[in-house]
mmCIF file of C-alpha atoms in Angstrom:
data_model
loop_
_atom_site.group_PDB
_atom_site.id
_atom_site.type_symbol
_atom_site.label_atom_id
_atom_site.label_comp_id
_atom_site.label_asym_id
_atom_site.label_seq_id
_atom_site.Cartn_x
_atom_site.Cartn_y
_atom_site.Cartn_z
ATOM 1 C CA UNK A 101 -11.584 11.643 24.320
ATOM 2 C CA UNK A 102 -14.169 14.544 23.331
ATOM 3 C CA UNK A 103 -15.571 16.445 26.259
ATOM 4 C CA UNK A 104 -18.948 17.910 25.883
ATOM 5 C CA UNK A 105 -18.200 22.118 25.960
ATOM 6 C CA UNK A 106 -22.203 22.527 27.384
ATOM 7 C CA UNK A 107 -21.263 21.818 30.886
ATOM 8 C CA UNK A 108 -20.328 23.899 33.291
ATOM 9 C CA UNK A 109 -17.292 22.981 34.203
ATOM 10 C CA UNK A 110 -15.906 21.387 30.747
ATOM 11 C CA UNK A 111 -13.271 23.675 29.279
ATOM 12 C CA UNK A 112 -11.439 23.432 25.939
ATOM 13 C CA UNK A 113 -9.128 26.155 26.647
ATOM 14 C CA UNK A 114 -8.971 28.850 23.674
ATOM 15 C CA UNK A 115 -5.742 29.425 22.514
ATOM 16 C CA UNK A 116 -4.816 33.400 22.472
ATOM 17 C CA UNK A 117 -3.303 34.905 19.522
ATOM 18 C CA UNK A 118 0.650 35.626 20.219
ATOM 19 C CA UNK A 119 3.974 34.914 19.742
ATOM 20 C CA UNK A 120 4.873 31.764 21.019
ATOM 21 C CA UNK A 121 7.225 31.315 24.608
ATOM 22 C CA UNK A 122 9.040 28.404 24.904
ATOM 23 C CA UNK A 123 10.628 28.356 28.477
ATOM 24 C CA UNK A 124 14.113 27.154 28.786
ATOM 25 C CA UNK A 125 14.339 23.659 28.427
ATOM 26 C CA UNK A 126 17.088 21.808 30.667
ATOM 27 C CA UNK A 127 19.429 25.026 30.360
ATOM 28 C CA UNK A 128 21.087 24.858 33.846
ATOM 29 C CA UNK A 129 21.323 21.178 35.664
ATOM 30 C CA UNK A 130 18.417 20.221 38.339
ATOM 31 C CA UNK A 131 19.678 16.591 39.570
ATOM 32 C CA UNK A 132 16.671 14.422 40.538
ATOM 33 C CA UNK A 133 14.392 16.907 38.961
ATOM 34 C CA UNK A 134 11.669 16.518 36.932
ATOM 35 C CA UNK A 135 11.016 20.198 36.333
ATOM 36 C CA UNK A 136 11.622 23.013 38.128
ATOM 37 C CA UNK A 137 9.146 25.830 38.424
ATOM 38 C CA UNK A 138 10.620 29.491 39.993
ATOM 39 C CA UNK A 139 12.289 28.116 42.863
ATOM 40 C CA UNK A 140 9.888 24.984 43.191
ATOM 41 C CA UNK A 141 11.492 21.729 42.331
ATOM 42 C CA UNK A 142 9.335 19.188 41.135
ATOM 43 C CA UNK A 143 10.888 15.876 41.605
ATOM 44 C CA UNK A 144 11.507 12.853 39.532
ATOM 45 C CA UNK A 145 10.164 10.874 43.235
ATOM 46 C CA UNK A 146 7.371 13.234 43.577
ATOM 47 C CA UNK A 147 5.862 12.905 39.645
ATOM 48 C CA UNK A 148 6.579 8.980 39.870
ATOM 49 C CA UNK A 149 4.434 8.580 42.919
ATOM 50 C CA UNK A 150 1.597 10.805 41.032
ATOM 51 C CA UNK A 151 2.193 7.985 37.926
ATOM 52 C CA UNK A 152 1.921 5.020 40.590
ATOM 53 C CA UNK A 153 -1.348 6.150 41.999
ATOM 54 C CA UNK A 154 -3.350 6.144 38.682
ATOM 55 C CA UNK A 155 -2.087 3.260 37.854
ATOM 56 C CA UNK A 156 -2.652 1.228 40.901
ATOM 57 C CA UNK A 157 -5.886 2.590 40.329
ATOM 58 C CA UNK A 158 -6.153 1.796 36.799
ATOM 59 C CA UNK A 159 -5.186 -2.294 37.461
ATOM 60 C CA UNK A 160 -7.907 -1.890 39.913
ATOM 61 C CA UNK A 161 -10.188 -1.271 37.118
ATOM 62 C CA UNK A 162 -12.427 -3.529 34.911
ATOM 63 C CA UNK A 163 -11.039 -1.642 31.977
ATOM 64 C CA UNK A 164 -7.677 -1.836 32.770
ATOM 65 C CA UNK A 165 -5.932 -2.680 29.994
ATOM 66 C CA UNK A 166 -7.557 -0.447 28.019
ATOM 67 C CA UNK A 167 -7.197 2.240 30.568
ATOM 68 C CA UNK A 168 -3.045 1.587 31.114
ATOM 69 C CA UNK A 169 -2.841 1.623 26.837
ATOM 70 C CA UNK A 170 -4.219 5.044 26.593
ATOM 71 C CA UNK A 171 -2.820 6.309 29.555
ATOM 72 C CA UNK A 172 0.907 5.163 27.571
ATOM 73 C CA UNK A 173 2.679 8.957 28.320
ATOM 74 C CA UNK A 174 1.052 9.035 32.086
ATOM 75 C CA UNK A 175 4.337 10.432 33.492
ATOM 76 C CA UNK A 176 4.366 13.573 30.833
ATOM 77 C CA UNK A 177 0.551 13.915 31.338
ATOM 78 C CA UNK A 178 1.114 13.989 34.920
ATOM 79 C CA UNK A 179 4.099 15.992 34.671
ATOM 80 C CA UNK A 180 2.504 18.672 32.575
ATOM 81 C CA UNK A 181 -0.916 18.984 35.366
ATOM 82 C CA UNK A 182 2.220 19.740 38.337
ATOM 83 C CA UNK A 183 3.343 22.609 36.049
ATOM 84 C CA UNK A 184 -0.157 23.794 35.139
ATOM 85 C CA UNK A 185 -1.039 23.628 39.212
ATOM 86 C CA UNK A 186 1.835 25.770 39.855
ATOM 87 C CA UNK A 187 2.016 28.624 37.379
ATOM 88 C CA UNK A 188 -1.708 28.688 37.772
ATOM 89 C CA UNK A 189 -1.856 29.266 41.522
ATOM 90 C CA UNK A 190 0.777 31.871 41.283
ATOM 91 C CA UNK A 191 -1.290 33.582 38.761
ATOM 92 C CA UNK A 192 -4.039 33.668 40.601
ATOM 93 C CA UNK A 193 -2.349 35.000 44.203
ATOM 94 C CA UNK A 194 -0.472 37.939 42.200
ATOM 95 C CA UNK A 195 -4.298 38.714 40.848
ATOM 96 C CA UNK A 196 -5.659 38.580 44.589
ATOM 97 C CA UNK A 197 -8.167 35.427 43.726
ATOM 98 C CA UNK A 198 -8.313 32.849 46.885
ATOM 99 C CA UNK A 199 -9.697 29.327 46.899
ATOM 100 C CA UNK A 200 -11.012 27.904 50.203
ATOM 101 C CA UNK A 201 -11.112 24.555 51.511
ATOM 102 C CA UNK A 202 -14.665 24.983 51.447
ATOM 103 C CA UNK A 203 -14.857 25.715 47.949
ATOM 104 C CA UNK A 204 -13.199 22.738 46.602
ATOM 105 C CA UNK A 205 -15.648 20.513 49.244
ATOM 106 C CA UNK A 206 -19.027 21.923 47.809
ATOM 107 C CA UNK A 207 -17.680 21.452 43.988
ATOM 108 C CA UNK A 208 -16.656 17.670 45.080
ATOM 109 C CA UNK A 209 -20.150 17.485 47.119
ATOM 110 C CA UNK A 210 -21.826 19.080 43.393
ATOM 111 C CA UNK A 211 -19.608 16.357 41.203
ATOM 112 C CA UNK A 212 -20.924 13.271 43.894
ATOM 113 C CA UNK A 213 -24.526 14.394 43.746
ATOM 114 C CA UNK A 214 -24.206 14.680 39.916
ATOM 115 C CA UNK A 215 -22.914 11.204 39.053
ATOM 116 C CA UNK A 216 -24.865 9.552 41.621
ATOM 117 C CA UNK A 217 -22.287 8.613 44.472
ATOM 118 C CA UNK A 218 -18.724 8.976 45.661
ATOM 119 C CA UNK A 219 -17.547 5.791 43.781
ATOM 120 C CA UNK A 220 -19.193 6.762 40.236
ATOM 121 C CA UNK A 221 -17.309 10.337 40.738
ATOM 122 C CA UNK A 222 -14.028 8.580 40.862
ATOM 123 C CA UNK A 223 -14.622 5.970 37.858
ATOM 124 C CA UNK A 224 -15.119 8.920 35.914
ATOM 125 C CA UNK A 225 -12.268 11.198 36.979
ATOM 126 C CA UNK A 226 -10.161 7.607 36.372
ATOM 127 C CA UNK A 227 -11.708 6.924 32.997
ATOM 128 C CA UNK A 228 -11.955 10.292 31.546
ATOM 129 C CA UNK A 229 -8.985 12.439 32.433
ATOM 130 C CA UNK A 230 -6.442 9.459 34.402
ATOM 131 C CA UNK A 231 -6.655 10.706 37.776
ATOM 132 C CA UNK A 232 -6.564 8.697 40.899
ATOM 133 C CA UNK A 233 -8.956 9.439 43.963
ATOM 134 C CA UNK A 234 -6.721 10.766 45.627
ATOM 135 C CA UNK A 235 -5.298 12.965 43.574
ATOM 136 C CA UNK A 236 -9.502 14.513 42.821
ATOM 137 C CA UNK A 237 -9.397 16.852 45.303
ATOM 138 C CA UNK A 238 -6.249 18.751 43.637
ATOM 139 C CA UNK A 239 -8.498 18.640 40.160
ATOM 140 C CA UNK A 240 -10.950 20.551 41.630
ATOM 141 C CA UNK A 241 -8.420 22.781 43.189
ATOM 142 C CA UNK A 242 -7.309 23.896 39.998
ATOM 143 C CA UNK A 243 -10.493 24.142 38.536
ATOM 144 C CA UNK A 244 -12.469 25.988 41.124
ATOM 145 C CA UNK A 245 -8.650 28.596 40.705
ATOM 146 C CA UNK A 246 -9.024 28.953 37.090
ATOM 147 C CA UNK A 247 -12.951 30.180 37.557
ATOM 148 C CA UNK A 248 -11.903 32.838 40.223
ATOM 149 C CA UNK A 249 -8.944 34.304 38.428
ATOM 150 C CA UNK A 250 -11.041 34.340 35.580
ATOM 151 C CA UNK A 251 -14.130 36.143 37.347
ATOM 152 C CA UNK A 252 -11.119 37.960 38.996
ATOM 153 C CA UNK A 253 -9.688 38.972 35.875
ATOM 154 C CA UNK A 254 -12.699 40.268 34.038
ATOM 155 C CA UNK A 255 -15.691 39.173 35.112
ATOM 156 C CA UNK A 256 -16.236 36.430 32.511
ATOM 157 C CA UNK A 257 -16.997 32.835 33.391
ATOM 158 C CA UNK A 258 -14.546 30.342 32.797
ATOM 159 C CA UNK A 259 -16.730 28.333 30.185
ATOM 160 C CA UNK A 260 -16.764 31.701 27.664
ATOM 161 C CA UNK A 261 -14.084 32.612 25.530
ATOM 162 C CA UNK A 262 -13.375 35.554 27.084
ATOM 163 C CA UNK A 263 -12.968 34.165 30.268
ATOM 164 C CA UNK A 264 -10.517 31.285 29.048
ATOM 165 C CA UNK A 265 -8.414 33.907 27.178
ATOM 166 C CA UNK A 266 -7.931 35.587 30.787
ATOM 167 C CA UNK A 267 -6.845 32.967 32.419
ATOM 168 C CA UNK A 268 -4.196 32.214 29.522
ATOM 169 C CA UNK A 269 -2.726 35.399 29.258
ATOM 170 C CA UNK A 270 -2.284 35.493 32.979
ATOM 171 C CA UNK A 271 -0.858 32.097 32.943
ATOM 172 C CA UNK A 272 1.693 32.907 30.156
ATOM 173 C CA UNK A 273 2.804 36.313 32.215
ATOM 174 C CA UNK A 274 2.969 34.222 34.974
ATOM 175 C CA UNK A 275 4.927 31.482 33.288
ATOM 176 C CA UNK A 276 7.571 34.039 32.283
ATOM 177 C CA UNK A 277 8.189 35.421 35.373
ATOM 178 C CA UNK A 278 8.684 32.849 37.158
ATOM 179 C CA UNK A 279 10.854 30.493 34.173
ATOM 180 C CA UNK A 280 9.998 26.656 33.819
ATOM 181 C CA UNK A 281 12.698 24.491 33.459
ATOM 182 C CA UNK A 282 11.980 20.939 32.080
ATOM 183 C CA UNK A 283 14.213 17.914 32.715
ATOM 184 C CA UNK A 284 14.325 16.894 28.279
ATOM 185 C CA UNK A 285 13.314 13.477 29.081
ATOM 186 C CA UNK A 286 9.983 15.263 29.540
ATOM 187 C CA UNK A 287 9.581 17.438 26.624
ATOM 188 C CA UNK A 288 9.464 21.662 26.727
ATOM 189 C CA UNK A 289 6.727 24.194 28.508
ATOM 190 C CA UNK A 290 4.625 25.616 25.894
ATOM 191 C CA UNK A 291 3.712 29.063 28.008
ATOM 192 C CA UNK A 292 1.672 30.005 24.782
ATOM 193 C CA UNK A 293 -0.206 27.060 25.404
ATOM 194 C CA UNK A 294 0.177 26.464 29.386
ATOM 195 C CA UNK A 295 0.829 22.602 28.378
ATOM 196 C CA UNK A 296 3.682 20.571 28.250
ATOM 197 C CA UNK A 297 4.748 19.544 24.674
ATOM 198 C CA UNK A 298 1.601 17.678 23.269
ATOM 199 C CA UNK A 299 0.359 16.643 26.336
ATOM 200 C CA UNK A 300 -2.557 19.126 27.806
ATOM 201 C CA UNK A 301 -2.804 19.272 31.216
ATOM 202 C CA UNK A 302 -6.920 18.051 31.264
ATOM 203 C CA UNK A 303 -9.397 20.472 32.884
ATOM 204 C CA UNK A 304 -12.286 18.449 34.595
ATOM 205 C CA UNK A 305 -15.155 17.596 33.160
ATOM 206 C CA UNK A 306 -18.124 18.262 35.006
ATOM 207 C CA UNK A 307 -19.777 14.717 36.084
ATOM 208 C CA UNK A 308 -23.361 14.680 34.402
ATOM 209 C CA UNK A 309 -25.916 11.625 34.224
ATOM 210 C CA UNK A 310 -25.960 11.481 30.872
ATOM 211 C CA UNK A 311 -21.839 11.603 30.703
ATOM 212 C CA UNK A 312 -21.938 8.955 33.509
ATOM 213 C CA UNK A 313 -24.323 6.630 31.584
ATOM 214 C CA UNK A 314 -21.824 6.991 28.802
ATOM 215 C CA UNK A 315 -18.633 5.677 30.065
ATOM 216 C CA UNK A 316 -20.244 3.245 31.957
ATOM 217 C CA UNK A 317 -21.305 1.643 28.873
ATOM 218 C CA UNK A 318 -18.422 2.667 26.721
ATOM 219 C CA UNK A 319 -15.176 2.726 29.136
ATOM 220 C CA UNK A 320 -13.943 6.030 28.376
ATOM 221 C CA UNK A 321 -10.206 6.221 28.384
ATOM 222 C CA UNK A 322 -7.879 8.109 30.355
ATOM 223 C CA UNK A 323 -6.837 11.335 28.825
ATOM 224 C CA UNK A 324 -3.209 11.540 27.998
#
């Protein structure tokens, strides 16, 4: 799926220029885990329940089939937004930026007015980048985190180059400090890239009319 880089909230991360740092991948035994992140276990229970949202969601859908057929690496998809989530909000408390409650509730209250009501918000988030409705309110966590570290950082907004480059470099400091290990089923942690193997962890897409109109008559797919 191609996300329009005008809005405001629609980030294709820029890639920075150096050498690439693969964390270890399944060098010491985690039973039950699905990755482990510093001394944060993500487990296989945990990113299976993540999976079984969107897809309950996803059978809920008109589009279903389509959605479930795009959606065919959900668990590494999934898998890779945990890690993201993690290394990114320990990035962001070592560089003193805070997200409030209140901040991800007025960027949800922004989205609903945007696409025209609560329901349309989450056919979107489903269709576009495979996440449940439940699991919005962390999207927006993570976005509303990478636009204060990167204001935090530098001063540059998260939809410039500049700002994106921040947030990366932090994120790969961050990622080597604290050491991802991946259960191999799942692939390797790309630090370089904050993204597991192929599989980027999607940043949201801010909910326009016009992108609205869109997948309503085209069924956009679920990222992943």
């Amino acid at each position: 799926m191609h996300r329009r880089r005008r809005t405001a909230l629609s980030v294709s991360v820029a890639l920075v220029a150096a050498a690439p740092l693969l964390a270890a991948c399944g060098s010491q035994p985690h039973p039950g885990a699905a990755a482990v992140v510093g001394k944060d276990r993500i487990t296989v229970a945990a990113l299976q329940t993540q999976v079984n949202d969107v897809r309950a969601a996803q059978n809920k859908s008109p589009q279903a089939a389509e959605l479930i057929k795009s959606s065919n690496n959900l668990s590494g998809m999934k898998l890779g937004t945990m890690i993201f989530d993690r290394v990114l909000a320990k990035a962001a408390s070592d560089a003193g930026a805070k997200v409030t409650r209140k901040d991800v509730q007025d960027a949800r209250a922004q989205l609903v007015k945007q696409a025209g009501s609560e329901q349309r918000l989450q056919q979107v988030y489903l269709q576009q980048n495979g996440i449940a409705p439940g699991q919005i309110d962390q999207a927006l966590q993570e976005q509303v985190t990478a636009s204060k570290l990167a204001a935090k950082l530098g001063g540059a907004s998260l939809s410039t180059p500049q700002g994106q480059s921040a947030v990366l470099q932090a994120m790969m400091k961050t990622s080597r400090a604290m050491g991802v290990d991946v259960n191999p089923r799942y692939g390797v942690w790309d630090a370089k890239k904050s993204q597991l193997g192929a599989y980027k962890t999607p940043w949201i897409t801010e909910v326009t009319k016009e992108q609205t109109a869109q997948s309503a008559g085209t069924g956009v797919s679920a990222a992943g």
